[in-house]
Coordinates of C-alpha atoms and ligand atoms in Angstrom, one line a residue:
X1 CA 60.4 63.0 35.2
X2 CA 61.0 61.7 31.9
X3 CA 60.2 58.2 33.4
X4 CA 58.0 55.7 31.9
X5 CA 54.6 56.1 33.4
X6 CA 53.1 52.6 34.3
X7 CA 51.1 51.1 37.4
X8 CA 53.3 50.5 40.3
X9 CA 52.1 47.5 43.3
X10 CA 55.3 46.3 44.3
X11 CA 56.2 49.7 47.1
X12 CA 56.6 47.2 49.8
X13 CA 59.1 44.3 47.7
X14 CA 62.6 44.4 47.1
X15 CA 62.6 41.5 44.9
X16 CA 60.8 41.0 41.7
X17 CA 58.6 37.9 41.2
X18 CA 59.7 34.6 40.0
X19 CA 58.3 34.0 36.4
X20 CA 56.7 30.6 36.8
X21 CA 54.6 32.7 40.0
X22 CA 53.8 35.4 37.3
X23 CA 52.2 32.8 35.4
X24 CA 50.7 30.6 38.3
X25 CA 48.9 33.6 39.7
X26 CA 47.8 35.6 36.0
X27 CA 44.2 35.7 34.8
X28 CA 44.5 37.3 32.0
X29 CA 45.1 34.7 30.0
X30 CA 41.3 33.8 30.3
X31 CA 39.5 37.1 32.4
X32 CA 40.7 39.1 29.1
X33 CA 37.1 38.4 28.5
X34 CA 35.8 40.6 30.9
X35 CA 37.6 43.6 28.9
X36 CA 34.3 45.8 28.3
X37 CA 32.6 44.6 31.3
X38 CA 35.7 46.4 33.2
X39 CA 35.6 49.6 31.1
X40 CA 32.0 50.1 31.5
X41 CA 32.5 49.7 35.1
X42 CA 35.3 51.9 35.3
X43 CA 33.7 54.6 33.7
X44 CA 30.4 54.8 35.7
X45 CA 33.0 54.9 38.6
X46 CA 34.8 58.0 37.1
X47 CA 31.9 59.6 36.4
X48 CA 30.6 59.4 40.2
X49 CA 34.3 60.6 41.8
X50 CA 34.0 63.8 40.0
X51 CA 29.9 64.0 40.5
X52 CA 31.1 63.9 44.2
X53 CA 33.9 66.0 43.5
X54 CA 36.5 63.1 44.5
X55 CA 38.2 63.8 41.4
X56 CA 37.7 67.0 39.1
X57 CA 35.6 67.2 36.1
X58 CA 39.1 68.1 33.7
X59 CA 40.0 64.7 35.3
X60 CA 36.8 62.6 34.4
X61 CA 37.2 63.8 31.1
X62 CA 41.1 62.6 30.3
X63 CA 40.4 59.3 32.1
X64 CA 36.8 58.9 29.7
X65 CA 38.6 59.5 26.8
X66 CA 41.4 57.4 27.8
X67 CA 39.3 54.1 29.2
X68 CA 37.6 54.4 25.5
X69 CA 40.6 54.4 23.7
X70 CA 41.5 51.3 25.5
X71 CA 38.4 49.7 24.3
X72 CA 39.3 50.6 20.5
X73 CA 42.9 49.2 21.3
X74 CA 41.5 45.9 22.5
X75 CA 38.4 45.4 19.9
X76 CA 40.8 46.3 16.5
X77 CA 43.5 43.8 18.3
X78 CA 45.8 46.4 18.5
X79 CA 46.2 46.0 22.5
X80 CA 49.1 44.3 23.8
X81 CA 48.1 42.3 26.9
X82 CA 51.9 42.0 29.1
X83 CA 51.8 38.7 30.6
X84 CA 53.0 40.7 33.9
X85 CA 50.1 42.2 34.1
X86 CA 48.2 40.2 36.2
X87 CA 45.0 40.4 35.1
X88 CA 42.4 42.3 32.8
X89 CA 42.3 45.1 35.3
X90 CA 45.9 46.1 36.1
X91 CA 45.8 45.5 32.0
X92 CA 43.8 48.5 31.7
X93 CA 45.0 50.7 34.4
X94 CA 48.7 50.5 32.8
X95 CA 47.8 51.1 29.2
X96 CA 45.7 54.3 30.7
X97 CA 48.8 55.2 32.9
X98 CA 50.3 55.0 29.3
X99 CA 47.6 57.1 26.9
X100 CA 46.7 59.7 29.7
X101 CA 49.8 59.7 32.5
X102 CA 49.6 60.0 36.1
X103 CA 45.7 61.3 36.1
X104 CA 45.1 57.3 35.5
X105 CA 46.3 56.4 39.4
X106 CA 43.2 58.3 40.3
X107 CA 40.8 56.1 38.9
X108 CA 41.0 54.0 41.6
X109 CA 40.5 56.0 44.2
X110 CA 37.8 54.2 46.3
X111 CA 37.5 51.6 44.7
X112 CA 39.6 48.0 45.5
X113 CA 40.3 45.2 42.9
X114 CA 38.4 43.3 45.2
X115 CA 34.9 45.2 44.7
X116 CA 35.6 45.6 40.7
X117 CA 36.3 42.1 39.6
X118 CA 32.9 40.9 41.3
X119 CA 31.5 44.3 39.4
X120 CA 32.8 42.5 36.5
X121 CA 31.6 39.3 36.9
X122 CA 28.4 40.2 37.4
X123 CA 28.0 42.2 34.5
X124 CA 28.9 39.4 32.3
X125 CA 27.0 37.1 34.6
X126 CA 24.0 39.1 34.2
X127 CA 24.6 39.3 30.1
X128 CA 25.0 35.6 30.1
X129 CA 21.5 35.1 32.1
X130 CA 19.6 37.6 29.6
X131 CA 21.4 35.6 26.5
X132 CA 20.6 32.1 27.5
X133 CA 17.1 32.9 28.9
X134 CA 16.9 34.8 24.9
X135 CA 17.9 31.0 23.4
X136 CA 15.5 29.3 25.8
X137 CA 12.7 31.6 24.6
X138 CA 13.7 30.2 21.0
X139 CA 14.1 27.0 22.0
X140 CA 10.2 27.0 23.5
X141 CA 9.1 28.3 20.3
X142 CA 10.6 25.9 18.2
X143 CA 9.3 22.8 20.1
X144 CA 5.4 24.8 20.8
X145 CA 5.4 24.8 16.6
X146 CA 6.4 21.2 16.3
X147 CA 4.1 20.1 18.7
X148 CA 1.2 21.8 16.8
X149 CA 2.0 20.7 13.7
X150 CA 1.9 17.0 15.1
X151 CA -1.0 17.4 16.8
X152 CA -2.7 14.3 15.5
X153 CA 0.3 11.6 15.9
X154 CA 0.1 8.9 18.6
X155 CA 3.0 7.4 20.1
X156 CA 3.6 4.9 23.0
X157 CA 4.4 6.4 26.1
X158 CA 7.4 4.7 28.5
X159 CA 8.0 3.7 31.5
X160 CA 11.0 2.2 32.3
X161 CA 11.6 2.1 29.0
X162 CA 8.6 -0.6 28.5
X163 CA 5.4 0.4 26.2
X164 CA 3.3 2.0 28.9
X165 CA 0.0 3.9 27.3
X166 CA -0.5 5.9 24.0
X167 CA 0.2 9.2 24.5
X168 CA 0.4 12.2 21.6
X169 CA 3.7 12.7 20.2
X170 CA 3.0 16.8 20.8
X171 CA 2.1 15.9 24.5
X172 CA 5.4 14.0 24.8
X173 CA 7.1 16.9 23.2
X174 CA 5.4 19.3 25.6
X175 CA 6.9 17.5 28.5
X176 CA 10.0 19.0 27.3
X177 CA 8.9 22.8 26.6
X178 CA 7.7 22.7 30.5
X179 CA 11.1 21.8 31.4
X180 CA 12.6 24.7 29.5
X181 CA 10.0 27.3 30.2
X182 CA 10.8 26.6 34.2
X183 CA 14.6 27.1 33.5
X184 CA 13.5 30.3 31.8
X185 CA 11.9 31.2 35.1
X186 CA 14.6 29.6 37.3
X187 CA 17.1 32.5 35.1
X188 CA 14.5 35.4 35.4
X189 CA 14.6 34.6 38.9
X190 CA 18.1 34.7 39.5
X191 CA 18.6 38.1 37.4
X192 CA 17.0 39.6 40.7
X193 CA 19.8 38.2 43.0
X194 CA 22.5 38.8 40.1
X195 CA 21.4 42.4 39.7
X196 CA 22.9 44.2 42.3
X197 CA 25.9 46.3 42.4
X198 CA 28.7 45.4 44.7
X199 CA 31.3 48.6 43.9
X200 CA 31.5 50.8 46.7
X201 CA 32.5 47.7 48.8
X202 CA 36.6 48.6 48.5
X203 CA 38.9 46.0 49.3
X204 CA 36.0 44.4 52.2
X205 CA 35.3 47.3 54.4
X206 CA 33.8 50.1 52.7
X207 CA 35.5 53.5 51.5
X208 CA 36.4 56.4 53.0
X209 CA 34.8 58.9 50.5
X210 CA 31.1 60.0 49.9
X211 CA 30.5 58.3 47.2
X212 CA 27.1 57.6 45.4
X213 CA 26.3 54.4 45.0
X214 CA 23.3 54.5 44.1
X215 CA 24.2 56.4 40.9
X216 CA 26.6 53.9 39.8
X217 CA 24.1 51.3 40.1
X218 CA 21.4 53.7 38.2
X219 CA 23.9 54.0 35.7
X220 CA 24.6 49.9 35.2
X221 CA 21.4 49.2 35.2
X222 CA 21.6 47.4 38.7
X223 CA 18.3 47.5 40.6
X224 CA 19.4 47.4 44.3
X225 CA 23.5 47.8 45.7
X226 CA 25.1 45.6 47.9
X227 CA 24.1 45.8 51.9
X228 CA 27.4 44.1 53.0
X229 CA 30.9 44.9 52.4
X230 CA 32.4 41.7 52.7
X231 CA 29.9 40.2 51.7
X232 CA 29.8 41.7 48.1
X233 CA 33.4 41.0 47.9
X234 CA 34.2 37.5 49.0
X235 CA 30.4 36.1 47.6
X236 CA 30.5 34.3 44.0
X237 CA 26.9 32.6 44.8
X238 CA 25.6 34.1 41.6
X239 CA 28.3 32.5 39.3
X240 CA 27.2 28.9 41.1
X241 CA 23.9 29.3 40.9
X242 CA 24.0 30.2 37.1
X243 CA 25.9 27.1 37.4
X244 CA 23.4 25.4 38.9
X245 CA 20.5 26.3 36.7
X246 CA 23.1 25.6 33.6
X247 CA 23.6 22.0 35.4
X248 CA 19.6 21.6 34.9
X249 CA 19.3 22.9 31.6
X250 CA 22.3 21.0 30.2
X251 CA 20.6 17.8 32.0
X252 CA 17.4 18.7 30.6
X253 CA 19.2 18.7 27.1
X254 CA 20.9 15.9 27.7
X255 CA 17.8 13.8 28.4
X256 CA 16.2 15.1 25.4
X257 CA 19.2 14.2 23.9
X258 CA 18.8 10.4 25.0
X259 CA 15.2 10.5 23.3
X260 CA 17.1 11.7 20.2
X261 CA 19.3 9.1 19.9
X262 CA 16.8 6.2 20.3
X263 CA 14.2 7.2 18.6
X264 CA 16.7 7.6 15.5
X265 CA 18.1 4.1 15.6
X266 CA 16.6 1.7 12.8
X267 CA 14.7 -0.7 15.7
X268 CA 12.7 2.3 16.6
X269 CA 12.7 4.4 13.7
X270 CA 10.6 7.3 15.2
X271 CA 12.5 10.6 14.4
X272 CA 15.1 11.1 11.2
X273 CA 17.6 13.6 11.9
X274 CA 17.9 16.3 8.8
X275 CA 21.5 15.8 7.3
X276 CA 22.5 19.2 8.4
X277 CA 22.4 17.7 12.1
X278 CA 24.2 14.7 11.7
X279 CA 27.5 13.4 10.9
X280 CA 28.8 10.5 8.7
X281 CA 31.0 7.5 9.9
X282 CA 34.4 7.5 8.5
X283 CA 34.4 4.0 7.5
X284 CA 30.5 2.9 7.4
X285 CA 28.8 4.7 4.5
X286 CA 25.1 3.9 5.4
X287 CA 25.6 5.7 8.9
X288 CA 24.3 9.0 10.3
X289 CA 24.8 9.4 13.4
X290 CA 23.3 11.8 15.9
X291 CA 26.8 13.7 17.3
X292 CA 25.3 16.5 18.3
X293 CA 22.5 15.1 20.5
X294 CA 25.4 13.0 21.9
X295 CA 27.7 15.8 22.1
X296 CA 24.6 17.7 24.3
X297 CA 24.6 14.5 26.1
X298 CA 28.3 14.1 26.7
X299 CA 28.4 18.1 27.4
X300 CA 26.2 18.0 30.6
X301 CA 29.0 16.0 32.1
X302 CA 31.4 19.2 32.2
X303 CA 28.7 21.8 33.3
X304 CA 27.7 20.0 36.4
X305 CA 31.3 19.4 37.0
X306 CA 31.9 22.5 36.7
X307 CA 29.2 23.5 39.5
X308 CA 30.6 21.0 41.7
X309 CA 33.8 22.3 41.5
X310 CA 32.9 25.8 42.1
X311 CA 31.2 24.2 45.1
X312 CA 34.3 23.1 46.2
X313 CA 36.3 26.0 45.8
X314 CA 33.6 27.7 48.0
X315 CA 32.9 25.6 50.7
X316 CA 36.2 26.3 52.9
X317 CA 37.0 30.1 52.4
X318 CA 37.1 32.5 55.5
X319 CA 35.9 36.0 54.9
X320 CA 36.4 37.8 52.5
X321 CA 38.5 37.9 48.8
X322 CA 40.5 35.0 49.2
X323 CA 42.7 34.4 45.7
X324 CA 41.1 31.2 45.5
X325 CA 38.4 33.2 43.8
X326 CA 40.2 33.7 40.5
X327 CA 39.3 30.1 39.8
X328 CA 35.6 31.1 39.3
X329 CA 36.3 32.1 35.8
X330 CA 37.2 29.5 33.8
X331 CA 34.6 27.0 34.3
X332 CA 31.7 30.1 34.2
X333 CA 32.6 31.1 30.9
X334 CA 32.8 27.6 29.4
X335 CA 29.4 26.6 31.1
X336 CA 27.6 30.0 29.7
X337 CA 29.5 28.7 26.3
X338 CA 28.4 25.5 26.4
X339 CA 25.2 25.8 27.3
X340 CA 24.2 28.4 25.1
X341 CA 25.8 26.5 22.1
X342 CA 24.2 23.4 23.4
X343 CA 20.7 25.1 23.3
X344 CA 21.4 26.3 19.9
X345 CA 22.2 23.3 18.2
X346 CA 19.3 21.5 20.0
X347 CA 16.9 24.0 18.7
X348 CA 18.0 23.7 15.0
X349 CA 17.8 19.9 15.4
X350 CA 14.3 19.7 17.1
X351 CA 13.7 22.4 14.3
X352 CA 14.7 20.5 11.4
X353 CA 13.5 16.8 12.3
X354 CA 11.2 14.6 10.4
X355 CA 8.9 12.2 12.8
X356 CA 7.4 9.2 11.3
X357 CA 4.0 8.8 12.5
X358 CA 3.2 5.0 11.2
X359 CA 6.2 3.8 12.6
X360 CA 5.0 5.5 15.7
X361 CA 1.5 3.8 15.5
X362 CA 2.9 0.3 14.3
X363 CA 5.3 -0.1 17.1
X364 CA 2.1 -0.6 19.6
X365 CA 0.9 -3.7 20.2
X366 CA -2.4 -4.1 21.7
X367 CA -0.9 -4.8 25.0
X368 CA -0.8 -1.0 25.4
X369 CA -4.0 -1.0 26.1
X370 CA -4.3 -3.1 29.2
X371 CA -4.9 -0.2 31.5
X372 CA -8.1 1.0 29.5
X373 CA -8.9 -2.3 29.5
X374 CA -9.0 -2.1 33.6
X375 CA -10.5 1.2 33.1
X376 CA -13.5 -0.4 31.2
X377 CA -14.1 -3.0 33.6
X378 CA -13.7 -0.3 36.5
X379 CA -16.6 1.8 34.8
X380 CA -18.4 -0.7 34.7
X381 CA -18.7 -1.2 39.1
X382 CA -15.9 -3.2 39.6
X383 CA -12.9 -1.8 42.2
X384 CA -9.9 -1.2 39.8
X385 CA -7.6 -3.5 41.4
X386 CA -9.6 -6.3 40.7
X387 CA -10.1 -5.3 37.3
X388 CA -6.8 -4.7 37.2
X389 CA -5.9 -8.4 38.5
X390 CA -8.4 -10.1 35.7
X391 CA -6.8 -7.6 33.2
X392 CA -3.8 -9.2 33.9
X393 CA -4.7 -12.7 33.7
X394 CA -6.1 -11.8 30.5
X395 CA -2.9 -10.6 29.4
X396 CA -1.1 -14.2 30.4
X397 CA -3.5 -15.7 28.5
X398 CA -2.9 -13.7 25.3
X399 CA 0.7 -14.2 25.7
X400 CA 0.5 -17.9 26.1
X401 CA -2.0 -17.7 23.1
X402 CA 0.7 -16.0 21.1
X403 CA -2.7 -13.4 20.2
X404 CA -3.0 -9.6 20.5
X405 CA -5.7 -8.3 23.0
X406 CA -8.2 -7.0 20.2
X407 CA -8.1 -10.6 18.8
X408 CA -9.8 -12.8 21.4
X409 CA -13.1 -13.8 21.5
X410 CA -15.6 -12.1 23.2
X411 CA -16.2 -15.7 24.5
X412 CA -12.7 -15.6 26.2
X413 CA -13.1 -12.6 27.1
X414 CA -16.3 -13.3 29.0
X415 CA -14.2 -16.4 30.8
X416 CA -12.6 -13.5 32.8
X417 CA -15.3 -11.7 33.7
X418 CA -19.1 -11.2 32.5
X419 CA -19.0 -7.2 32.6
X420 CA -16.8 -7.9 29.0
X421 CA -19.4 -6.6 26.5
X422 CA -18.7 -6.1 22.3
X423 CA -18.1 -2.7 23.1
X424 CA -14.5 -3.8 24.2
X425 CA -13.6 -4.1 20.7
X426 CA -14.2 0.1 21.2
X427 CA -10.5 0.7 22.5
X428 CA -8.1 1.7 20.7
X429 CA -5.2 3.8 21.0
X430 CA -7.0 7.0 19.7
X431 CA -9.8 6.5 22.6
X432 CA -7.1 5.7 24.9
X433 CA -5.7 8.9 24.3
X434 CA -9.2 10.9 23.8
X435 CA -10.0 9.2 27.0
X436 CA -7.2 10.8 29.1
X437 CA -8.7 14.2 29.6
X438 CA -8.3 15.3 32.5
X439 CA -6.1 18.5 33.4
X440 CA -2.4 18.2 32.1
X441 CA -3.3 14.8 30.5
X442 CA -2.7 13.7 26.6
X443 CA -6.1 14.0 25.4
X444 CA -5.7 16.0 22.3
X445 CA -8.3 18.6 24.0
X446 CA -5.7 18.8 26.2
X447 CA -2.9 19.4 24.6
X448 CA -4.3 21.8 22.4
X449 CA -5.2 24.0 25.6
X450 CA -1.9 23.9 26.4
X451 CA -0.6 24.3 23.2
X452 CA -2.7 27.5 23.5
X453 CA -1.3 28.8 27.0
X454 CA 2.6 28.3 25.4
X455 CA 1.8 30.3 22.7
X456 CA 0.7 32.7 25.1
X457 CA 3.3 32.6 27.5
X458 CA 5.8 32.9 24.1
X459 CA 4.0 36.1 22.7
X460 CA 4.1 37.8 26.4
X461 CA 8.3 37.5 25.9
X462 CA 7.7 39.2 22.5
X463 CA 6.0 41.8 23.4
X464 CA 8.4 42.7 26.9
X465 CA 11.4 42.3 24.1
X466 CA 10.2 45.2 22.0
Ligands
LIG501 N1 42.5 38.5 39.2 C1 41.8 38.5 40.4 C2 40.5 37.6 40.3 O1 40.2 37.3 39.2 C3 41.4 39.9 40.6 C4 41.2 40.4 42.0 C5 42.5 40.4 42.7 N2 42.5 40.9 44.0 C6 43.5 40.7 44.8 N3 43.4 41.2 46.0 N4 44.6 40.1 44.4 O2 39.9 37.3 41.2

């Protein structure tokens, strides 16, 4: 009586602990985070005990009104997180203890600290999917409308970094929206597998109370509960595989990244960065430099570690919470930061940039053209790797000629092989491209289709968003 009302774990110790253990063990400094998450959860668990008449209805109400105080306290910064308090959960349970009294130890009746923070985590894991597959959707858009509006510019196409065959700028461009679009589907995947509740699960075993499950997970949205106890508790599987897809998506960005920061130098000249995406040099006033494709770039090296080390932290562990667990937090809130900042900035660069078409077109030497060159002669009856072989020999002599391709002599041309007709003066880099038609290729017909099918794909997300 009279006694300050506050949580009480230590019934069994006789000592209290050490204050560099405090600190070695909290994760509050960082699982604060999961504040709302936690209340939500805790109050769809309230209002099932006294559905089930585990706790009375008088009950459910103090511990409702008390729970949304908390949140109050917390959002106007007027909550004072203890640094005894463990974490974000015995955080809340004391500061109810505190606003409603003893009615707050009943909260947690069938229910473990085991079994809430994966609750937790998974609502925020399953916020973080919705959010990132939102900025992917955006993302998508931005680089569909750029490739439309450049529908017309040709650009050389690499491999290994070597001039390869023309190919459209909005085709090359397109590459990258069909690396997106599947990490959109690789997250809209995962939201099935993320989706499910695991409260209920207690400490590893189960509870002994007749609870509802299902109506907690009706009332989280959740579309299936959890079939294994220990399972549900000692599983973080969703946070690596959000990590996982993160990994691609950041490496995805970060590839994009690398075409950024080429094509922006002065020996290519493709791309010019807007000013709002670029930084100056501190000491070299003609300098713009691209930071935040580098930064994207530089960035992917964290996520994936991040997944690796998650991996890590897995790979060992018996069944089921081990405290090990605690470490998921840190390195899944700074991947779903940095990835969704990293999309962000990415889209308002792709969004912003000018392309410079004639550099584009100038940069091609007739060289580029040594496949349709092959192509002619294969057209024309001959098996394409002899036509191939002559085209190279052709080539050799060109070089050693110091000449482009289009500049021989029929006559020369005729040295290599008869099938050579005036016609060959035909190719260019526009029929090279209007040549490559066939299904996923760069022929602007092409392109255009699938220019078409992402618009479609884009208005579908629209229309299940509103
Ligand atoms: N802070 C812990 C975590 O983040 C919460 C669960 C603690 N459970 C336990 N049995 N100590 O994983």
């Amino acid at each position: 009586m009279g006694q300050k009302k506050e949580i009480r774990l230590r019934g069994r110790f006789t000592e209290d602990i050490a204050g560099s253990v405090m600190r070695y063990v909290a994760s509050l400094p960082f699982d604060q985070r999961l504040y709302k998450h936690d209340i939500q959860g805790s109050l769809a668990h309230a209002e099932m005990l006294a559905r089930q008449k585990i706790i009375s209805q008088k009950e459910l109400i103090q511990i409702r009104k008390g729970l949304r105080l908390i949140q109050v306290e917390i959002e106007q910064g007027k909550f004072q997180f203890k640094p005894e308090l463990e974490d974000i959960h015995m955080s809340i349970e004391n500061r109810l203890y505190e606003t409603i009294g003893d009615v707050a130890g009943k909260l947690h009746t069938a229910r473990s600290r085991n079994d809430q923070v994966a609750l937790d985590i998974r609502l925020f894991a399953r916020e973080a999917a919705q959010n990132t597959i939102d900025m992917l959707i955006k993302l998508c858009s931005v680089l569909v409308d750029h490739a439309k509006k450049n529908i017309q510019v040709v650009m050389p196409g690499y491999t290994h970094l070597q001039q390869a065959q023309p190919v459209l700028y909005s085709h090359y461009v397109l590459a990258y929206f069909e690396m997106f679009r599947r990490d959109i589907e690789r997250l809209e995947d995962y939201l099935k597998r993320v989706n499910v509740l695991p409260l209920g699960s207690g400490a590893l075993a189960g509870v002994p109370y007749p609870i509802d499950r299902e109506f907690v997970a009706r009332k989280l949205g959740f579309g299936s509960v959890s079939a294994n106890s220990i399972d549900a508790v000692a599983d973080r599987d969703f946070i690596i595989e959000y990590e996982a897809a993160a990994a691609i998506t950041m490496m995805h960005l970060s590839r994009y990244s690398e075409e950024v920061i080429i094509w922006s130098t002065r020996e290519f000249g493709f791309i010019e960065l807007s000013d709002a995406y670029t930084t100056s040099s501190s000491i070299m006033p003609q300098k713009k430099n691209p930071d935040v494709a580098e930064l994207a770039r530089g960035k992917s090296a964290r996520v994936l570690g991040t997944l690796t080390s998650m991996l890590a932290v897995m790979k060992g562990l018996p069944l089921a919470y081990n405290r090990d667990l605690q470490e998921d937090k840190q390195g899944f809130f700074d991947t779903v930061d940095t990835l969704i900042s990293s999309i962000e900035v990415m889209t308002g660069l792709v969004n912003s940039l000018q392309i410079n078409p004639l550099r584009m077109k100038t940069s091609m030497d007739s060289y580029i053209l040594a496949t349709d060159l092959a192509d002619y002669l294969t057209k024309k009856g001959l098996p394409f790797r002899e036509a191939h072989d002559i085209v190279g020999r052709l080539v050799s002599y060109a070089i050693g000629r110091k000449t482009e391709l289009n500049k021989l002599d029929i006559k020369e041309y005729k040295r290599f092989s008869s099938l050579f007709k005036d016609d060959v003066y035909q190719i260019t880099v526009d029929s090279s491209v209007k040549a490559r038609s066939s299904y996923g290729g760069t022929s602007p017909d092409q392109v255009k289709l699938q220019i078409q099918k992402a618009g479609g794909m884009l208005r579908k997300y629209e229309t299940q968003k509103n």
